[in-house]
XYZ file of C-alpha atoms in Angstrom:
621
model
C -67.146 -1.011 -80.748
C -64.440 -3.586 -80.246
C -62.015 -1.492 -82.346
C -62.750 1.565 -80.109
C -61.968 -0.406 -76.945
C -58.663 -1.651 -78.338
C -57.719 1.939 -79.252
C -58.369 3.065 -75.661
C -56.216 0.225 -74.249
C -53.384 1.110 -76.572
C -53.437 4.765 -75.491
C -53.433 3.741 -71.818
C -50.368 1.537 -72.274
C -48.546 4.285 -74.158
C -49.206 6.726 -71.326
C -47.890 4.205 -68.769
C -44.756 3.615 -70.791
C -44.143 7.329 -71.195
C -44.641 7.901 -67.461
C -42.246 5.122 -66.532
C -39.718 6.387 -69.054
C -39.922 9.903 -67.656
C -39.411 8.631 -64.105
C -36.440 6.546 -65.161
C -34.983 9.506 -67.018
C -35.397 11.771 -64.018
C -33.730 9.152 -61.784
C -30.808 8.737 -64.167
C -30.450 12.513 -64.486
C -30.453 12.849 -60.692
C -27.827 10.125 -60.344
C -25.780 11.692 -63.119
C -25.948 15.121 -61.497
C -25.021 13.645 -58.110
C -22.145 11.751 -59.695
C -20.900 14.919 -61.381
C -21.177 16.777 -58.046
C -19.255 14.117 -56.167
C -16.581 13.702 -58.828
C -16.143 17.275 -59.927
C -17.117 19.423 -56.948
C -16.140 17.085 -54.060
C -13.927 14.724 -55.966
C -10.618 16.072 -54.702
C -11.779 16.040 -51.072
C -13.137 12.491 -51.231
C -10.120 11.290 -53.133
C -7.921 12.637 -50.336
C -10.062 10.959 -47.697
C -10.310 7.634 -49.505
C -6.692 7.338 -50.631
C -4.598 9.041 -47.990
C -6.705 9.304 -44.837
C -8.907 7.436 -42.405
C -10.904 8.346 -39.301
C -9.847 6.739 -36.024
C -10.895 6.888 -32.400
C -8.159 7.466 -29.806
C -8.536 6.918 -26.064
C -7.554 9.860 -23.846
C -6.169 8.600 -20.518
C -7.332 10.467 -17.411
C -4.732 11.995 -15.075
C -4.455 9.757 -12.014
C -5.253 11.425 -8.709
C -2.402 12.690 -6.559
C -1.395 11.155 -3.227
C -0.549 13.680 -0.502
C 0.270 13.586 3.198
C -1.905 15.096 5.941
C -0.348 18.533 5.377
C -0.762 18.556 1.593
C 2.792 17.528 0.687
C 2.802 15.502 -2.523
C 3.966 11.890 -2.270
C 2.900 10.651 -5.723
C 2.172 12.659 -8.842
C 2.119 12.222 -12.644
C 4.777 13.054 -15.220
C 4.724 13.003 -19.033
C 6.035 9.833 -20.653
C 6.691 9.181 -24.354
C 5.647 5.765 -25.673
C 6.460 4.395 -29.145
C 3.685 2.476 -30.937
C 3.465 0.863 -34.368
C 0.392 0.426 -36.615
C 0.990 -2.368 -39.173
C -1.627 -1.078 -41.649
C 0.189 2.243 -42.028
C 3.698 0.837 -42.362
C 3.866 -0.421 -45.927
C 7.212 -2.227 -45.667
C 6.984 -3.513 -42.092
C 10.387 -5.192 -42.176
C 12.235 -2.064 -43.200
C 10.425 0.185 -40.706
C 10.989 -2.141 -37.738
C 14.593 -2.697 -38.778
C 15.289 1.052 -38.774
C 13.334 1.558 -35.558
C 15.263 -1.131 -33.694
C 18.440 0.904 -34.134
C 16.905 4.021 -32.612
C 15.200 2.200 -29.733
C 18.205 -0.064 -29.079
C 15.926 -3.092 -29.111
C 16.782 -6.129 -31.289
C 14.645 -6.197 -34.423
C 13.603 -9.780 -33.624
C 12.038 -8.538 -30.381
C 10.091 -5.854 -32.234
C 8.907 -8.363 -34.845
C 7.853 -10.689 -32.030
C 5.718 -8.014 -30.388
C 3.995 -7.203 -33.663
C 3.485 -10.887 -34.395
C 1.936 -11.462 -30.966
C -0.614 -8.747 -31.718
C -1.952 -10.348 -34.911
C -5.263 -10.982 -33.202
C -5.842 -7.220 -33.145
C -7.173 -5.179 -36.035
C -4.475 -4.017 -38.457
C -5.108 -0.366 -37.582
C -4.688 -0.952 -33.834
C -1.329 0.391 -32.603
C 1.110 -2.047 -30.976
C 3.098 -0.686 -28.036
C 6.806 -1.249 -28.704
C 8.575 0.721 -25.976
C 7.425 2.813 -23.041
C 8.942 5.904 -21.514
C 11.654 6.635 -24.068
C 14.155 9.362 -23.254
C 14.094 12.787 -24.846
C 17.131 12.004 -27.011
C 15.379 8.993 -28.559
C 12.213 11.055 -28.920
C 14.098 13.712 -30.918
C 15.546 11.110 -33.304
C 12.223 9.333 -33.914
C 10.367 12.612 -34.460
C 13.035 13.880 -36.857
C 12.707 10.700 -38.964
C 8.948 10.199 -38.766
C 8.605 10.591 -42.559
C 10.896 7.564 -43.005
C 9.063 5.608 -40.314
C 5.463 5.257 -41.513
C 3.177 3.591 -38.981
C 5.311 4.714 -36.031
C 3.702 7.032 -33.498
C 5.022 8.635 -30.357
C 2.243 9.181 -27.828
C 2.443 11.312 -24.710
C 1.077 9.503 -21.674
C 1.001 10.440 -18.023
C 2.999 8.059 -15.893
C 3.207 7.715 -12.101
C 6.078 9.408 -10.331
C 6.845 8.654 -6.684
C 8.645 11.723 -5.430
C 10.650 10.068 -2.658
C 11.575 6.718 -4.222
C 11.567 4.178 -1.404
C 9.755 6.384 1.128
C 6.400 5.058 2.380
C 6.510 2.442 -0.383
C 4.660 -0.143 1.717
C 1.861 2.353 2.353
C 1.599 4.018 -1.065
C 2.236 0.866 -3.094
C 2.664 0.818 -6.865
C 0.873 0.250 -10.178
C 0.905 -2.765 -12.487
C -0.444 -3.507 -15.957
C -3.973 -4.903 -15.998
C -4.135 -8.533 -17.112
C -6.554 -10.425 -19.349
C -8.470 -12.034 -16.496
C -9.086 -8.665 -14.842
C -10.293 -7.171 -18.108
C -12.728 -10.051 -18.572
C -13.874 -9.896 -14.937
C -15.737 -6.626 -15.415
C -14.368 -4.916 -12.305
C -12.512 -2.323 -14.384
C -14.957 -0.948 -16.974
C -13.454 1.352 -19.585
C -9.926 -0.033 -19.230
C -8.001 -1.819 -21.967
C -4.836 -3.825 -22.363
C -1.767 -1.762 -21.474
C -3.576 0.273 -18.801
C -2.182 0.325 -15.273
C -4.050 -0.218 -12.008
C -3.092 -0.192 -8.336
C -1.363 -3.399 -7.284
C -0.353 -2.709 -3.700
C -0.923 -0.277 -0.848
C -3.283 2.676 -1.124
C -2.784 2.695 -4.897
C -4.795 -0.527 -4.859
C -7.131 0.158 -1.940
C -8.311 3.497 -3.310
C -8.094 2.656 -7.022
C -11.704 3.744 -7.581
C -10.949 7.267 -6.301
C -7.595 7.618 -8.058
C -8.310 6.181 -11.514
C -10.698 8.697 -13.096
C -12.606 8.084 -16.330
C -11.010 7.974 -19.809
C -12.069 10.302 -22.609
C -11.630 10.017 -26.351
C -11.070 11.917 -29.544
C -11.908 11.277 -33.189
C -8.948 12.068 -35.409
C -8.127 12.044 -39.078
C -4.810 10.354 -39.898
C -2.832 10.163 -43.131
C -1.381 7.119 -44.827
C 1.581 7.150 -42.407
C -0.709 7.121 -39.396
C 0.091 10.719 -38.516
C -2.740 12.788 -37.070
C -3.873 15.467 -39.519
C -6.652 17.001 -37.478
C -8.893 16.370 -34.474
C -12.548 16.036 -35.442
C -14.125 15.796 -31.988
C -13.096 15.314 -28.362
C -14.671 13.956 -25.183
C -12.627 15.126 -22.185
C -11.282 12.619 -19.673
C -12.386 13.006 -16.036
C -9.310 13.247 -13.780
C -8.926 10.986 -10.769
C -9.459 12.416 -7.310
C -6.682 13.377 -4.916
C -6.305 11.413 -1.692
C -4.851 12.883 1.482
C -3.267 10.304 3.763
C -3.008 10.566 7.534
C 0.781 10.220 7.269
C 3.035 13.036 8.400
C 5.715 13.274 5.706
C 8.373 14.674 8.031
C 7.801 11.983 10.649
C 7.676 9.258 7.995
C 10.993 10.419 6.551
C 12.637 10.592 9.981
C 11.368 7.120 10.890
C 12.816 5.656 7.705
C 16.146 7.340 8.390
C 16.195 5.808 11.878
C 15.485 2.323 10.480
C 18.144 2.516 7.797
C 20.529 -0.418 7.977
C 18.320 -2.569 10.230
C 15.488 -5.030 9.584
C 12.291 -4.099 11.314
C 9.315 -1.767 11.450
C 8.032 1.297 13.250
C 4.507 2.665 13.567
C 3.185 5.926 14.999
C -0.524 6.616 15.545
C -2.567 9.460 16.995
C -4.163 8.109 20.211
C -7.071 10.540 19.896
C -8.436 9.349 16.540
C -6.469 6.371 15.224
C -4.725 8.282 12.425
C -1.558 6.506 11.292
C 1.162 9.168 11.421
C 4.031 6.992 10.220
C 4.293 3.406 9.061
C 7.707 2.210 7.968
C 9.099 -1.210 7.122
C 12.797 -1.826 6.567
C 14.293 -2.620 4.135
C 12.077 -0.977 1.564
C 11.824 -0.978 -2.253
C 11.761 1.697 -4.931
C 8.241 2.193 -6.253
C 9.504 3.886 -9.421
C 10.992 0.539 -10.492
C 7.429 -0.628 -11.182
C 6.302 2.398 -13.198
C 7.168 1.010 -16.635
C 7.122 -2.658 -15.643
C 9.850 -4.193 -13.507
C 12.381 -6.517 -15.128
C 12.066 -10.212 -14.277
C 15.518 -10.426 -12.687
C 14.846 -7.357 -10.529
C 11.541 -8.834 -9.348
C 13.224 -12.138 -8.560
C 15.890 -10.305 -6.589
C 13.245 -8.615 -4.437
C 11.441 -11.890 -3.791
C 14.579 -13.818 -2.825
C 16.112 -11.100 -0.648
C 16.482 -12.695 2.828
C 15.458 -9.411 4.493
C 12.084 -9.462 2.686
C 11.834 -5.878 1.331
C 8.417 -6.554 -0.216
C 6.923 -7.521 3.154
C 5.187 -4.773 5.092
C 6.574 -5.820 8.460
C 4.471 -3.242 10.292
C 1.257 -5.125 9.510
C 2.403 -8.460 8.052
C 5.282 -9.297 10.363
C 4.189 -11.480 13.300
C 6.525 -11.479 16.309
C 6.355 -12.565 19.946
C 5.663 -9.278 21.774
C 8.053 -10.035 24.614
C 7.771 -7.865 27.703
C 5.473 -5.338 25.985
C 2.781 -7.980 26.566
C 3.162 -7.416 30.316
C 0.820 -4.456 29.851
C -1.937 -6.961 29.031
C -0.993 -9.287 31.885
C -1.061 -6.419 34.366
C -4.504 -5.278 33.196
C -5.880 -8.820 33.352
C -4.436 -9.459 36.815
C -5.824 -6.242 38.278
C -9.246 -6.585 36.661
C -9.615 -10.234 37.670
C -8.444 -9.286 41.172
C -5.796 -12.007 41.325
C -3.556 -9.080 42.352
C -4.111 -5.508 43.461
C -1.850 -2.480 43.556
C -0.383 -3.552 46.882
C 0.314 -7.189 45.946
C 4.026 -8.021 45.981
C 6.065 -11.020 44.910
C 9.674 -11.804 45.678
C 11.969 -12.071 42.647
C 15.176 -13.992 43.310
C 16.130 -14.176 39.631
C 14.032 -17.194 38.693
C 10.839 -19.115 39.458
C 11.076 -22.907 39.880
C 8.133 -24.637 38.226
C 7.523 -28.063 36.723
C 11.071 -29.255 37.178
C 12.722 -26.243 35.525
C 13.656 -22.690 36.401
C 11.813 -19.879 34.639
C 14.414 -17.128 34.713
C 14.088 -13.386 35.073
C 16.209 -11.219 32.769
C 17.950 -9.853 35.883
C 19.951 -12.793 37.223
C 20.288 -11.443 40.765
C 16.565 -10.708 40.906
C 14.540 -7.600 41.691
C 13.666 -8.390 45.288
C 10.169 -7.546 46.499
C 8.134 -5.839 43.734
C 4.568 -4.663 43.197
C 2.818 -4.220 39.845
C 4.031 -0.666 39.251
C 7.653 -1.539 39.896
C 7.274 -4.785 37.929
C 6.253 -2.769 34.858
C 8.940 -0.142 35.455
C 11.758 -2.668 35.811
C 10.158 -5.397 33.640
C 10.341 -8.120 36.288
C 9.620 -11.482 34.662
C 9.040 -13.385 37.908
C 6.220 -11.036 38.971
C 4.344 -11.678 35.749
C 5.028 -15.419 35.880
C 3.145 -15.340 39.182
C 0.280 -13.295 37.747
C 0.030 -15.652 34.776
C -0.164 -18.646 37.122
C -3.075 -17.102 38.970
C -4.920 -16.064 35.818
C -4.561 -19.143 33.633
C -4.168 -18.964 29.856
C -7.841 -18.599 28.967
C -8.499 -15.501 31.085
C -5.240 -14.013 29.818
C -6.291 -14.748 26.225
C -9.672 -13.072 26.733
C -8.067 -9.816 27.870
C -5.479 -9.896 25.089
C -8.182 -10.275 22.464
C -10.323 -7.598 24.101
C -7.325 -5.259 23.769
C -7.228 -5.910 20.012
C -4.587 -8.637 19.751
C -5.032 -11.822 17.728
C -7.250 -10.084 15.137
C -6.762 -7.757 12.180
C -6.954 -4.095 13.090
C -8.909 -3.235 9.937
C -6.336 -0.873 8.430
C -7.042 -0.301 4.727
C -3.879 -2.024 3.476
C -3.328 -5.421 1.872
C -2.619 -8.716 3.568
C -2.710 -7.630 7.197
C -1.777 -10.457 9.561
C -3.921 -11.486 12.540
C -1.211 -12.412 14.972
C -1.943 -15.193 17.465
C -3.254 -15.289 21.020
C -3.223 -18.893 22.276
C -5.811 -20.559 24.494
C -6.379 -24.071 25.786
C -9.071 -24.664 23.156
C -6.786 -23.375 20.387
C -3.945 -25.695 21.374
C -6.199 -28.747 21.610
C -7.620 -27.999 18.172
C -4.256 -27.137 16.632
C -2.033 -29.858 18.126
C -4.477 -32.330 19.635
C -2.857 -32.103 23.093
C -3.954 -30.273 26.268
C -2.500 -26.994 27.463
C 0.351 -27.253 29.961
C 0.383 -24.893 32.928
C 4.046 -24.097 32.412
C 3.184 -22.691 28.978
C 1.097 -20.010 30.659
C 4.220 -18.598 32.314
C 5.827 -18.013 28.922
C 2.662 -16.497 27.455
C 2.326 -14.119 30.427
C 5.602 -12.392 29.448
C 4.872 -12.372 25.711
C 6.761 -15.503 24.718
C 5.586 -18.984 23.711
C 2.839 -18.971 21.108
C 2.096 -15.237 21.396
C 2.401 -13.364 18.077
C 1.579 -9.716 17.399
C 2.274 -7.084 14.748
C 3.923 -3.696 15.370
C 0.683 -1.927 14.403
C -1.279 -3.930 16.976
C 1.148 -3.014 19.731
C 1.126 0.665 18.745
C -2.655 0.617 19.131
C -2.378 -1.044 22.560
C -0.039 1.753 23.682
C -2.413 4.360 22.225
C -5.482 2.978 23.963
C -3.725 2.699 27.332
C -2.490 6.275 26.958
C -5.843 7.814 25.955
C -7.816 6.231 28.797
C -9.003 2.995 27.207
C -10.552 3.819 23.819
C -9.522 1.570 20.953
C -9.641 3.232 17.533
C -9.532 1.550 14.164
C -6.318 2.713 12.440
C -6.978 5.083 9.529
C -4.547 5.656 6.667
C -6.889 7.847 4.578
C -7.884 11.283 5.846
C -9.970 12.655 2.952
C -10.569 12.610 -0.795
C -10.789 15.791 -2.874
C -11.529 16.612 -6.502
C -8.917 18.418 -8.587
C -10.819 21.617 -7.748
C -10.447 21.010 -3.996
C -13.983 19.862 -3.217
C -14.042 17.270 -0.414
C -15.990 14.222 -1.625
C -15.098 11.848 1.225
C -13.914 12.433 4.785
C -12.822 9.645 7.126
C -14.153 10.152 10.636
C -12.630 8.437 13.713
C -13.936 4.901 14.146
C -14.080 3.441 17.649
C -13.224 -0.264 17.600
C -13.927 -0.912 21.287
C -12.775 -0.244 24.828
C -9.992 -1.820 26.831
C -11.666 -3.916 29.580
C -10.048 -1.954 32.385
C -11.340 0.440 35.022
C -9.895 3.961 35.260
C -8.020 2.864 38.403
C -6.445 -0.126 36.627
C -5.373 2.068 33.720
C -3.929 4.628 36.110
C -1.792 1.964 37.831
C -0.519 0.649 34.486
C 0.172 4.180 33.237
C 2.239 4.883 36.367
C 4.292 1.772 35.746
C 4.922 2.772 32.115
C 5.847 6.303 33.187
C 8.381 4.849 35.594
C 9.918 2.660 32.863
C 11.011 5.818 31.019
C 11.366 8.370 33.806
C 12.078 6.290 36.926
C 15.504 5.875 38.474
C 15.635 2.169 37.561
C 13.358 2.206 34.547
C 14.339 -0.075 31.684
C 13.496 2.569 29.050
C 15.435 5.604 30.262
C 17.026 5.948 26.820
C 13.608 6.995 25.552
C 13.504 9.930 27.963
C 13.003 13.447 26.605
C 13.601 16.811 28.194
C 10.506 18.930 28.886
C 8.096 16.225 27.773
C 6.971 13.078 29.559
C 7.035 9.780 27.701
C 5.552 6.538 29.060
C 6.559 3.222 27.533
C 7.579 -0.398 27.788
C 10.614 -2.273 26.502
C 10.514 -5.832 25.235
C 12.850 -8.591 24.134
C 11.325 -11.568 22.332
C 13.231 -14.786 21.912
C 13.735 -16.282 18.453
C 15.010 -19.540 19.988
C 15.054 -20.791 23.566
C 17.624 -19.236 25.879
C 20.403 -21.256 27.410
C 22.703 -20.625 30.301
C 25.492 -18.300 29.322
C 23.312 -15.735 27.569
C 22.637 -15.088 23.906
C 26.148 -14.140 22.773
C 26.743 -17.556 21.281
C 23.802 -17.156 18.915
C 24.335 -16.187 15.256
C 22.810 -12.793 14.369
C 19.694 -14.192 12.703
C 18.756 -16.126 15.860
C 19.254 -13.308 18.349
C 16.181 -11.874 20.116
C 13.979 -9.214 18.578
C 13.897 -5.786 20.247
C 10.609 -4.025 21.082
C 9.589 -0.676 22.454
C 6.107 0.852 22.738
C 5.262 4.252 24.161
C 2.942 7.253 24.124
C 3.475 10.975 24.762
C 2.899 13.393 26.281
C 1.616 11.688 29.407
C -1.835 12.918 30.404
C -2.891 14.014 26.913
C -1.036 11.869 24.386
C -0.758 13.004 20.766
C 1.412 10.157 19.535
C 1.833 6.461 20.314
C 4.715 4.458 18.869
C 5.771 0.842 18.430
C 9.235 -0.101 17.190
C 10.374 -3.631 16.357
C 13.966 -4.411 15.383
C 14.544 -7.960 14.191
C 17.424 -9.580 16.085
C 18.061 -6.258 17.834
C 18.419 -8.115 21.166
C 17.383 -5.387 23.658
C 14.414 -3.070 23.332
C 16.036 -0.492 25.582
C 19.097 0.014 23.401
C 17.887 -0.920 19.897
C 14.248 0.192 19.754
C 13.881 2.802 22.515
C 16.128 5.483 21.004
C 14.313 5.201 17.662
C 10.961 5.741 19.348
C 12.364 8.707 21.283
C 13.472 10.412 18.074
C 10.104 9.736 16.462
C 8.281 11.340 19.386
C 10.678 14.276 19.399
C 10.265 14.818 15.658
C 6.479 14.826 15.807
C 6.066 16.882 18.962
C 8.999 19.166 18.121
C 10.432 18.576 21.576
C 14.128 19.289 22.310
C 16.332 16.262 22.689
C 18.209 15.258 25.750
C 17.109 15.016 29.331
C 18.985 13.806 32.363
C 21.633 11.273 31.582
C 21.123 7.801 32.945
C 22.972 6.998 36.106
C 25.734 4.419 35.971
C 23.434 1.833 37.520
C 20.718 2.646 34.929
C 23.236 1.976 32.172
C 23.892 -1.443 33.627
C 20.140 -2.068 33.738
C 19.772 -1.032 30.106
C 22.394 -3.480 28.983
C 20.198 -6.455 29.779
C 16.628 -5.256 30.259
C 13.594 -6.984 28.773
């Protein structure tokens, strides 16, 4: 019995061993067959892939959205650019390749080695950008010698192109390379080192609309890093096109008029707040920033005494001079310290506090009411109104008209300006307000500071009957297919605190300044169209007896002019500021006239000023 049991156990073990052996044999046969299949059938293909090729993922940059004016004229577009990159893994003899490449790119080999060395933290198969935007001649040479330059790739990339160079540069802005901190911050998902983002102007403000979304493609490259075939592609989503409120023709004309002077000019639509033109002089060339501006060029822009990088239309803060008399007149009439029949005698100066506060017209204006005071810009009349109002009531009306605060335009670094009050001075200087200071503030001097955009909006709101609009620079956003995805509607910022009667009186005074026999702004007159406006001269330093002729150019008064047209139903309001231009009537008025004429397509000319008017213009405020 025991022998029978042992025999059964032995048979069972033999069967187990045979089963295991068969399984092992089948596994080895399967592996052997698979090995034969891979080596014999697919061997050549896998050998090619393993020895000569690798699969890589390439980013596909999206086309940036276009920037156009209100009529669809392109201001900024994209153009093809050829960039040279180098992949260390594919190079073999890096020293030889970079040495040869330096000759073609006209870059010292040490610089190329330095760029590759600085990228050692990247994977060896990551391309290193060596030079951007090479010319077509260099492209032809590099492409012809690509077999001798393993690891070198020339990539086509869309680059920004500003069609008019310096035109509207402070509005459009420019692009700059994204930095490490911005990449880490998470505000720009999907971007990588070497990508460009908006740095200034609407390029920055509307970056989210313009940028688009990158795509990608999986490619097979050979040992030299050359693309053999595209395996798969995910399309990039183009950026959206933005239509600005600017009128290209008016913008161009405004910049022509400002050429050779330092200053700014703004035109807005009084009916909706659209910015029709916004120019700051001198300007800068946006295309200088496209491939990265050189350090010495950037330093030159920053140290230029005329400040080309400053958007003087919204960042420049200047005493408004006699243009501020619009505010003083409104405040005086509304507070009933004067009415339309109130008159004051102007003998050329007003004695107060032991000094004479002079009028610009030395012999005086005689007996004047508020309309004539605006028309002829009588300082003494507004000294008197300021005395009766006091600085705090004057400040309240100025702020209610939009001064001393940012307008809300969608551009960078807008200045607030300054409207002083007794509380402000006590807090700022620790001393009480002096009554004599109110006289200076009442004619736009002293501590008063405004921007050209603010004063353009004051003119617009007076002209349209009292509605203050927030200035808009963006009209709409469209997809590449023309679908409107965003439309800016007019935004009311408030109302001027003035009754219809008060506004009518002020409007009559401004009409007289341009069209009246003794108006200070007759050089802004146009034939067949009525313009209403106000000149201004703001002092850089205190005036002394004998006039301003002794002053060096950089200390001479600034010239102002604000206006709207046509009277009754204005379609354009303008503010022009010329630094050290001395007289608003002669320096700023003619520029505003040409801007109005260009936009409204009105013929130039009109009745010539009488001889006496010419004398008035020579020294008006």
